[in-house]
Each structure stands twice: as structure tokens, then as C-alpha cells.
Coordinates of C-alpha atoms in Angstrom, one line a residue:
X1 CA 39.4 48.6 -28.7
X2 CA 37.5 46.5 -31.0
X3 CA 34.6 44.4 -29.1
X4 CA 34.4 41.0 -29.1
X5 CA 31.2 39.4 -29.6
X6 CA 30.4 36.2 -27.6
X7 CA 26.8 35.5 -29.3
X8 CA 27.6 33.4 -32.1
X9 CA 30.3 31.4 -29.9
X10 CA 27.5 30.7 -27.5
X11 CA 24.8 29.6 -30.4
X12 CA 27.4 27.4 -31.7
X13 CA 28.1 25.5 -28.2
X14 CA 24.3 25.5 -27.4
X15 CA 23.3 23.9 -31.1
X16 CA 26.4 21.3 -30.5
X17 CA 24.4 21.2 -27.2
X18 CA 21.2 20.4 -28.7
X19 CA 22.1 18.3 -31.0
X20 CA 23.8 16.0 -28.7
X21 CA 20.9 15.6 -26.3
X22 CA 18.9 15.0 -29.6
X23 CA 21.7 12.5 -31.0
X24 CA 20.0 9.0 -29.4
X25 CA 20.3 5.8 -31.3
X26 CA 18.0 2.6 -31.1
X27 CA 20.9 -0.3 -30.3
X28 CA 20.9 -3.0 -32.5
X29 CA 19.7 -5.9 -30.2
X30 CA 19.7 -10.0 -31.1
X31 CA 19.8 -11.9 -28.1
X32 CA 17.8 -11.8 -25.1
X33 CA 21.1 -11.6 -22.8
X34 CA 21.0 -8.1 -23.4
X35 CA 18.3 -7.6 -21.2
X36 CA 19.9 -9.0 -18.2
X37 CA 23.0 -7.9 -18.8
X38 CA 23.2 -4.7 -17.2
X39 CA 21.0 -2.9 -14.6
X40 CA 18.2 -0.8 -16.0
X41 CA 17.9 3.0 -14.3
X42 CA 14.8 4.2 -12.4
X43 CA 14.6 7.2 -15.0
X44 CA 14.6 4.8 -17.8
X45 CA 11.5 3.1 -16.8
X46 CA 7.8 3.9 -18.1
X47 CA 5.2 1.5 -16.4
X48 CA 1.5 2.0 -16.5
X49 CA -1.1 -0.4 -14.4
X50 CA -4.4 -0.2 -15.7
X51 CA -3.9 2.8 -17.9
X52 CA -2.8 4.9 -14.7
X53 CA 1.5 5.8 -14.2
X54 CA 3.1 3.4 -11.5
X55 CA 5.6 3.5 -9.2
X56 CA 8.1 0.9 -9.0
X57 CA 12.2 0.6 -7.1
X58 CA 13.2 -1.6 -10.5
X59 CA 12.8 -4.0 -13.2
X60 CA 14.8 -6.9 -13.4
X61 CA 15.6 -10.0 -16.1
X62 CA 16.8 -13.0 -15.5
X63 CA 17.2 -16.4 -17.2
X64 CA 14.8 -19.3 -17.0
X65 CA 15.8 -22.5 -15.6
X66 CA 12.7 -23.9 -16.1
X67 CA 12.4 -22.9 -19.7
X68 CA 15.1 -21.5 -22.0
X69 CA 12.6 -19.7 -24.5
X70 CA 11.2 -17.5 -21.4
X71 CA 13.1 -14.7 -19.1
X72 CA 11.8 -13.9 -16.0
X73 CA 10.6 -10.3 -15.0
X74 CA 11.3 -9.3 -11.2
X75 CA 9.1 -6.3 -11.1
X76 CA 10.8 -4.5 -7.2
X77 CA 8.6 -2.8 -5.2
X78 CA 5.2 -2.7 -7.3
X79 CA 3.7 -3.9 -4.0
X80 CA 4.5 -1.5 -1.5
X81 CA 6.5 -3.3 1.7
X82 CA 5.4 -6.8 -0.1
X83 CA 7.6 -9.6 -1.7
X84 CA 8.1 -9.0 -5.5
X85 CA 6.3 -9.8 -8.2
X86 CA 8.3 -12.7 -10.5
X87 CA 6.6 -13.3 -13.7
X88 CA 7.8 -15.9 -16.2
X89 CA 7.8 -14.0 -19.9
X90 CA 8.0 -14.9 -23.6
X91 CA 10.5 -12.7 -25.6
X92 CA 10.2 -11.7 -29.0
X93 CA 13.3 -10.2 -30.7
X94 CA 13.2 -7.8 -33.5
X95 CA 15.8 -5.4 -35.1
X96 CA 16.2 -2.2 -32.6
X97 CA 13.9 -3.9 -29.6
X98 CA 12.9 -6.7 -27.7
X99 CA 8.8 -7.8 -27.2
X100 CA 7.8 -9.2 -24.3
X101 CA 4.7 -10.2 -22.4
X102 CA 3.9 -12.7 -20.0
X103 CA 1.2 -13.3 -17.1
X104 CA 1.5 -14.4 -13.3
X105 CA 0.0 -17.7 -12.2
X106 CA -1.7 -16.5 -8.6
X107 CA -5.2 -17.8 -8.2
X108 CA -6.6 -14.6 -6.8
X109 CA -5.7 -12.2 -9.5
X110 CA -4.5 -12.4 -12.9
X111 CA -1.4 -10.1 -13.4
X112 CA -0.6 -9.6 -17.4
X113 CA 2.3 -7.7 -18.9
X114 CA 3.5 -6.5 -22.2
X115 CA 6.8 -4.7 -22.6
X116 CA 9.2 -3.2 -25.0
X117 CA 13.0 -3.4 -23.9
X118 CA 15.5 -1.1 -25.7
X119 CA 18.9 0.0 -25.8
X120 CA 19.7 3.9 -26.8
X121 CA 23.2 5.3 -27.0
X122 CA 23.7 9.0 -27.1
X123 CA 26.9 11.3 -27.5
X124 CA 26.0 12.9 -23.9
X125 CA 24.6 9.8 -21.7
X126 CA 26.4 6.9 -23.4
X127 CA 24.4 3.7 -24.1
X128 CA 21.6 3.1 -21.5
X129 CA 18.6 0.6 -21.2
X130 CA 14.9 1.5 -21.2
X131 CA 11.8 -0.3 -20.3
X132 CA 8.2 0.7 -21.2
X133 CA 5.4 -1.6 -19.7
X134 CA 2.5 -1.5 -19.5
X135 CA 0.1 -4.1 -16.7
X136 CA -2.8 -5.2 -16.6
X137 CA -4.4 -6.0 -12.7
X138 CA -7.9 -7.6 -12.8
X139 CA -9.1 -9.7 -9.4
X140 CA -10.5 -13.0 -9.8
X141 CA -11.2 -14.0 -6.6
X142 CA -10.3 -14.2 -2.2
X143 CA -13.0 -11.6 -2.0
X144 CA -16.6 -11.0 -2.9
X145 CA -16.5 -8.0 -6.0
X146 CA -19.0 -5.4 -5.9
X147 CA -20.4 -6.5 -2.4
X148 CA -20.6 -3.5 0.1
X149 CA -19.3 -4.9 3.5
X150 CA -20.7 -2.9 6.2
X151 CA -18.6 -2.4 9.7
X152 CA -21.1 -0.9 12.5
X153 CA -19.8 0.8 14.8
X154 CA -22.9 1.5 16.7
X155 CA -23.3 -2.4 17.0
X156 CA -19.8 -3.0 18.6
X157 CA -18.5 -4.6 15.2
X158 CA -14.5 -4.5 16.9
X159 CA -13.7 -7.2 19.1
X160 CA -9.9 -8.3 20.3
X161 CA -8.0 -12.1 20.2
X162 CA -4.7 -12.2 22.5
X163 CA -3.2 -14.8 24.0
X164 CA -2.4 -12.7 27.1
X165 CA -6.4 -12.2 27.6
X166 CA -6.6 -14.4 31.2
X167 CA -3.6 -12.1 32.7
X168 CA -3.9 -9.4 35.1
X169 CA -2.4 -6.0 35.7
X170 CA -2.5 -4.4 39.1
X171 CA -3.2 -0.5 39.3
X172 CA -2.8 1.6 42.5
X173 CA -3.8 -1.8 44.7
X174 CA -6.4 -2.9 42.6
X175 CA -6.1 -5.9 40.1
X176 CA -7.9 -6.4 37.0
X177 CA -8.3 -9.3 34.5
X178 CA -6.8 -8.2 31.0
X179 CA -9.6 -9.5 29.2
X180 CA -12.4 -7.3 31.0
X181 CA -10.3 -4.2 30.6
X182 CA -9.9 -4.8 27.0
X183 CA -13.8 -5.6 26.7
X184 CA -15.4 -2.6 28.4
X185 CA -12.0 -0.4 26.6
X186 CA -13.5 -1.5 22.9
X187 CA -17.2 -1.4 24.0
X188 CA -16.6 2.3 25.1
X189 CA -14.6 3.4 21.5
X190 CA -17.4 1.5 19.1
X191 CA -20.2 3.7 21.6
X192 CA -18.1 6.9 20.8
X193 CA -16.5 6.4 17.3
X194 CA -20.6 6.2 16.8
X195 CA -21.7 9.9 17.9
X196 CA -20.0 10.7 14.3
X197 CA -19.7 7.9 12.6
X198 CA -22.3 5.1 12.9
X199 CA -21.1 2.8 10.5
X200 CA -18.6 1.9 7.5
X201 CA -18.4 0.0 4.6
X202 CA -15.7 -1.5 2.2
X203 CA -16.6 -2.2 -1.7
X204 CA -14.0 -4.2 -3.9
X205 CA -13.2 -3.9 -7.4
X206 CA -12.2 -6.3 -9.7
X207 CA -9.6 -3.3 -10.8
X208 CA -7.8 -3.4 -7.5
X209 CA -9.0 -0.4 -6.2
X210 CA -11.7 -0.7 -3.0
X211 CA -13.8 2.4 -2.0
X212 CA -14.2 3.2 1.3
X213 CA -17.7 5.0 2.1
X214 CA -19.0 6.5 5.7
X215 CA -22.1 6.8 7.4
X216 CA -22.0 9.7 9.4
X217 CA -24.5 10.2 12.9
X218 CA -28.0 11.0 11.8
X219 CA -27.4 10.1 8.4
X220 CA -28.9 7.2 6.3
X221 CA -26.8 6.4 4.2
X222 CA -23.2 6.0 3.6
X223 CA -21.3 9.0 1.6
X224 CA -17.5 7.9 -0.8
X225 CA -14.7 9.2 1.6
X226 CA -12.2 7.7 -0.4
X227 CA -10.9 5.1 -3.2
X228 CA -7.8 3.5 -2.5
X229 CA -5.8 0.1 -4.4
X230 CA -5.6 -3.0 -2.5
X231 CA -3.1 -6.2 -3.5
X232 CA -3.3 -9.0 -2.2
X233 CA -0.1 -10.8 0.0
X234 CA 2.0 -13.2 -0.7
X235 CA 0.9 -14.6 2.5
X236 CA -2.5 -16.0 2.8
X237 CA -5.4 -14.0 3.6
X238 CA -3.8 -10.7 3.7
X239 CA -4.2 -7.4 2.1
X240 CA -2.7 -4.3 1.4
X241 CA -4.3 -1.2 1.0
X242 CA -2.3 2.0 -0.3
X243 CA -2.8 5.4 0.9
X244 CA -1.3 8.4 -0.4
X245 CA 0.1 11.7 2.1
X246 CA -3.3 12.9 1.7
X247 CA -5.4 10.0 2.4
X248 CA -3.1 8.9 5.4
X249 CA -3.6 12.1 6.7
X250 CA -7.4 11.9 6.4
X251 CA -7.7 8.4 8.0
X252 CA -5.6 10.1 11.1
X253 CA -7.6 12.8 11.3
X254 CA -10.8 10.6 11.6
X255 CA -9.3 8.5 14.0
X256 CA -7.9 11.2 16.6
X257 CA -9.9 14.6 15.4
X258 CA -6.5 16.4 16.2
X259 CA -4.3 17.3 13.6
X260 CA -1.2 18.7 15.3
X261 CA -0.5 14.7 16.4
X262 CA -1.2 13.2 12.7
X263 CA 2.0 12.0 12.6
X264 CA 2.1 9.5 10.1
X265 CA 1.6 5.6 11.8
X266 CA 2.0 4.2 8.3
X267 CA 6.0 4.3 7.0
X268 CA 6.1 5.5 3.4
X269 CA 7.3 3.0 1.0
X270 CA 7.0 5.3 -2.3
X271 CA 9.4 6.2 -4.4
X272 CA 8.8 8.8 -6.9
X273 CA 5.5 8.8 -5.2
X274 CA 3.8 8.6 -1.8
X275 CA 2.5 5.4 -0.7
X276 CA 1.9 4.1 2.8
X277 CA 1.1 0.8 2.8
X278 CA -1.2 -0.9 5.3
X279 CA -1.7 -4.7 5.9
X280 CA -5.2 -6.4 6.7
X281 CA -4.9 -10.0 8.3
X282 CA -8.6 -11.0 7.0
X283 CA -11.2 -14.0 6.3
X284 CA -14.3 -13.6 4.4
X285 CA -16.8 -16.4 4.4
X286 CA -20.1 -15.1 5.6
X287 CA -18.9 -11.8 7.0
X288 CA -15.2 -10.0 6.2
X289 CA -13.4 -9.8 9.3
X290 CA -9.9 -8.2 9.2
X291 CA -6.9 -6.7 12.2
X292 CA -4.2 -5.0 12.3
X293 CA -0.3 -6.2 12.2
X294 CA -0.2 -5.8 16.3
X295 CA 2.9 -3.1 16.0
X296 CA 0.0 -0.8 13.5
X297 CA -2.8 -1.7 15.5
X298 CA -0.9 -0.7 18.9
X299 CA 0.0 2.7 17.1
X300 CA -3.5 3.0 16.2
X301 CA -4.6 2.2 19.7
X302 CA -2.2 4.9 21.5
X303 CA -3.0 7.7 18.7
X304 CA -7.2 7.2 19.8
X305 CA -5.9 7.3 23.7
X306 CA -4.4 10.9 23.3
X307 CA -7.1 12.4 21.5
X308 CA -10.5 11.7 20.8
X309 CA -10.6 8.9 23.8
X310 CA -10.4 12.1 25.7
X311 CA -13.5 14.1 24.1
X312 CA -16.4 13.7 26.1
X313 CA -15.6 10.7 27.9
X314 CA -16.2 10.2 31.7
X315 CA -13.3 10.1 34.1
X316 CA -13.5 6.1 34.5
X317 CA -13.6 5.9 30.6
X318 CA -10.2 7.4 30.4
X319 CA -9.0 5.5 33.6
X320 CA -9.5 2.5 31.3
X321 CA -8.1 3.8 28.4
X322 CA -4.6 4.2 30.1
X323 CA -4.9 0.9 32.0
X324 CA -5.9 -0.6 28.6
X325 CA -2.8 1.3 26.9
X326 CA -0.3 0.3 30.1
X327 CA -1.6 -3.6 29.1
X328 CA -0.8 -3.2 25.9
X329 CA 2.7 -1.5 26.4
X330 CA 3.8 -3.2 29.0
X331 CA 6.8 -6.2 28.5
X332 CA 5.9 -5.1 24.7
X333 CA 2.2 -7.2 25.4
X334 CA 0.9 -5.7 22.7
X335 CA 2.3 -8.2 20.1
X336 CA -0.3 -10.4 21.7
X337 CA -3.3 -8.4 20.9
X338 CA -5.4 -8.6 17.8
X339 CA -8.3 -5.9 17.3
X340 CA -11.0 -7.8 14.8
X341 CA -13.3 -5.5 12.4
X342 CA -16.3 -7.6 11.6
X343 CA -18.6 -6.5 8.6
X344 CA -22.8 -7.6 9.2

């Protein structure tokens, strides 16, 4: 029987292959419309903040009702569990692309973009839009740059604010007033947070990135534990700062010592890439003083109760802790607590 030989078949279907895949057209484009006619994939986006690859859920265009020479960019998810950014841009275009650029107008940071919108059609994928931006993040101002703000723990720099401070809570036929419990509870973490760490300290960049150094016991001066970006809010005088898994895990670890309960407190917002997102309520006139959303801050609180609140502490020390946590949990009270960081 003569044999049939399937190689050439096979280097004919993978060239036709090939050559497909290789086969992608720039799309003639003329008017603007084109950019906001159609969605634009996740896999067809290439956006780089400050010369580093970002993460984004989506680019969107729209028309300006304000001005009909401008579109307006909605960049989705650049801040993580924040509004979007919407930035007014001018639109240039030419023969296979459109140029455009454009710059936001918030007074604490200037937010610049520059961008080249295409269409490419292909035998295999059909025709498809594709972004490439690139952004530009520089901090202007809402906090001091290149100013180390110190937290000491071994000076009782955490403090609390709730409105249900002046209530009580009765235990085993004893009653005590909210506000004491929560006083000597915070007293007693700052005295033991500080037989390893006496102190931290928070240094902004203009760049949006803000390092995070430590000061361990017996030390004199503060070691880099970590760098990590920080956008600011839509809302007034808040923050966000962006961990990654690692990181997340690391500030977990410092907090409770035990890593089979490092579960994490943030909720990850990435999408292509990790990023938990945490929110700091703050004002900085002559000191920086920042708390928790009260749902993160009573995670926070519960995560210290089960571990290292429990590491050489006296038996009335963790009678308080629980009390404290049972104040905090109960009738969910806990939306009523603030814990304040102050700086020196």
C-alpha cells in the first residue's frame, strides 16, 4: 500500500495559519466617532503610569457636551474601589490612527495623558480597537512631599472618636463605661505593638508612591519595609493606598505575628493584577492624623484580639480585649468607632 504523507498538508494549513495571525491591517480612521463607537477589549489595551505597566477594568470615549473639539476619556478602575477618572481630551486625527492627550483639572494632583487609538482588522479576529496610553501622575499638593511623618507607638500615638463613647456594656454583673474600656484597650496595644516596634513613619512622593519605614525595639533608626502607591479620593481628605498579595500579607503578619489567620482584611480589586486597596480618612495641618473606614478598622481590631493581643499579655489585658471586641460587635457598634493614628 502506498503511504500517504501528511507533512506537507500540515505545513500548508500551519503557513495559511501564520499568515493569518500575521495578516492585521491599520483601519482607515477619519472621525472621532470611531472611538466611541464600539467597546474597546481588556486585551487590546496597553497603559503605562509613570513608565511602570497598569492595571485598568476599561477605557471609554464619549462625546463632549461642553466642547465639541474634545472627547472625554473614562479611564474604569485605575483607582482601585474609587470613582473613575473622567478626563476631557483633545483629538488629533491622522490617516490609520487617532492622537490624543489631555490632563485632569484636580487641585491635588496633575493627571496627564497621551494616547494613540487604532483600529486593526485581521482574517482570524475580525476588526478590533486598540488603545496604547501612556500617564503621567505627579502630586501637587493635600500633603507635605518628602516629609517623614513619624507614628510612635511607644508614645500612645492611636487614640479613638465614637459617638457611642458615654455608653456602657454590662459583663458578668459588672458595668463599664465604653469610653474607659476603649481607653485602657488602646493604651495596652500602643505599650505592646512597642516591645517590637517603637515607632513608624510615612514619606510621600510627588510620584504617588509613599514608603513606609519601621523602627524596630532597640533600634535608632527606622529601616524601608515597604513602598506602596497612594491616590487620592474623590472625597475629601482621603487616601488610598495599594498593596499587592505580598505586601497585604506582610502588613497581616505584622499586625497579628500568626500566619495561619492572614486571611486577607483588604478585598482585591485587581484585575490582571493584585491590588488591595485601603482607604485613610486623614487631615494634615501640623501633624497627619488618619483612621480606618470603621468596617476595616473593626477587621483590624478582631485580627490583633486573636493573636498577638494574646502574646504576653496579663489575664485582665485580654479580659479587655474581648470586652472591647463585644463593644465593638455588638448591635454592629462598631460603625461608631474611629481609631486615629497621629504622626509627632
Amino acid at each position: 500500500m502506498k503511504k500517504v504523507s501528511f507533512i506537507p498538508l500540515l505545513m500548508v494549513l500551519l503557513s495559511f495559519v501564520v499568515l493569518s495571525c500575521n495578516n492585521v491591517d491599520d483601519v482607515t480612521l477619519e472621525n472621532p466617532k470611531d472611538m466611541y463607537s464600539s467597546e474597546i477589549e481588556l486585551n487590546n489595551m496597553s497603559v503605562v503610569l509613570n513608565g511602570q505597566q497598569h492595571d485598568v477594568e476599561n477605557l471609554k470615549f464619549y462625546p463632549s457636551n461642553d466642547d465639541s473639539t474634545k472627547l472625554l476619556m473614562r479611564i474604569e478602575g485605575i483607582i482601585p474601589s474609587d470613582s473613575d477618572l473622567i478626563i476631557p481630551v483633545n483629538v488629533i486625527p491622522t490617516q490609520d490612527s487617532i492622537i490624543f492627550s489631555g490632563k485632569n483639572s484636580d487641585p491635588r494632583y496633575d493627571f496627564e495623558v497621551r494616547g494613540v487609538y487604532k483600529k486593526r482588522s485581521s482574517i482570524v479576529y475580525g476588526t478590533h480597537n486598540h488603545v496604547r496610553l501612556e500617564c503621567s501622575y505627579k502630586v501637587i499638593d493635600g500633603l507635605k512631599l518628602e516629609h517623614p511623618y513619624v507614628f510612635r507607638f511607644d508614645k500612645g500615638c492611636i487614640d479613638f472618636s465614637s459617638e457611642d463613647a458615654g455608653s456602657f456594656v454590662d459583663d458578668k454583673g459588672n458595668t463599664y463605661n465604653n469610653a474607659e474600656v476603649a481607653k485602657t484597650v488602646i493604651t495596652d496595644i500602643c505599650k505592646n505593638i512597642s516591645r517590637e516596634t517603637t515607632a513608624m513613619q510615612f514619606l510621600f512622593h510627588e510620584n504617588g508612591t509613599m514608603d513606609i519605614s519601621l523602627q524596630k525595639a532597640g533600634d535608632t533608626e527606622m529601616k524601608p519595609w515597604m513602598t506602596v502607591p497612594y491616590w487620592f479620593s474623590k472625597s475629601s481628605n482621603s487616601i488610598i493606598l495599594v498593596f499587592n498579595d505580598e505586601q497585604q500579607l506582610q502588613v497581616c503578619y505584622q499586625w497579628t505575628g500568626l500566619p495561619n489567620i492572614c486571611v486577607p482584611f483588604l478585598v482585591n480589586y485587581g484585575f490582571r493584577t493584585s491590588a488591595y486597596p485601603l482607604k485613610l480618612i486623614y487631615t494634615d495641618e501640623d501633624k497627619l492624623s488618619f483612621s480606618f473606614d470603621p468596617v476595616i478598622g473593626y477587621r483590624i481590631y478582631s485580627m490583633y484580639a486573636r493573636a498577638k493581643g494574646l502574646e504576653g499579655t496579663t489575664a485582665e489585658e485580654q479580659k479587655n480585649f474581648s470586652l472591647f471586641k463585644d463593644i465593638l460587635s455588638k448591635s454592629n457598634n462598631y460603625e461608631f468607632w474611629q481609631f486615629i493614628f497621629t504622626s509627632e
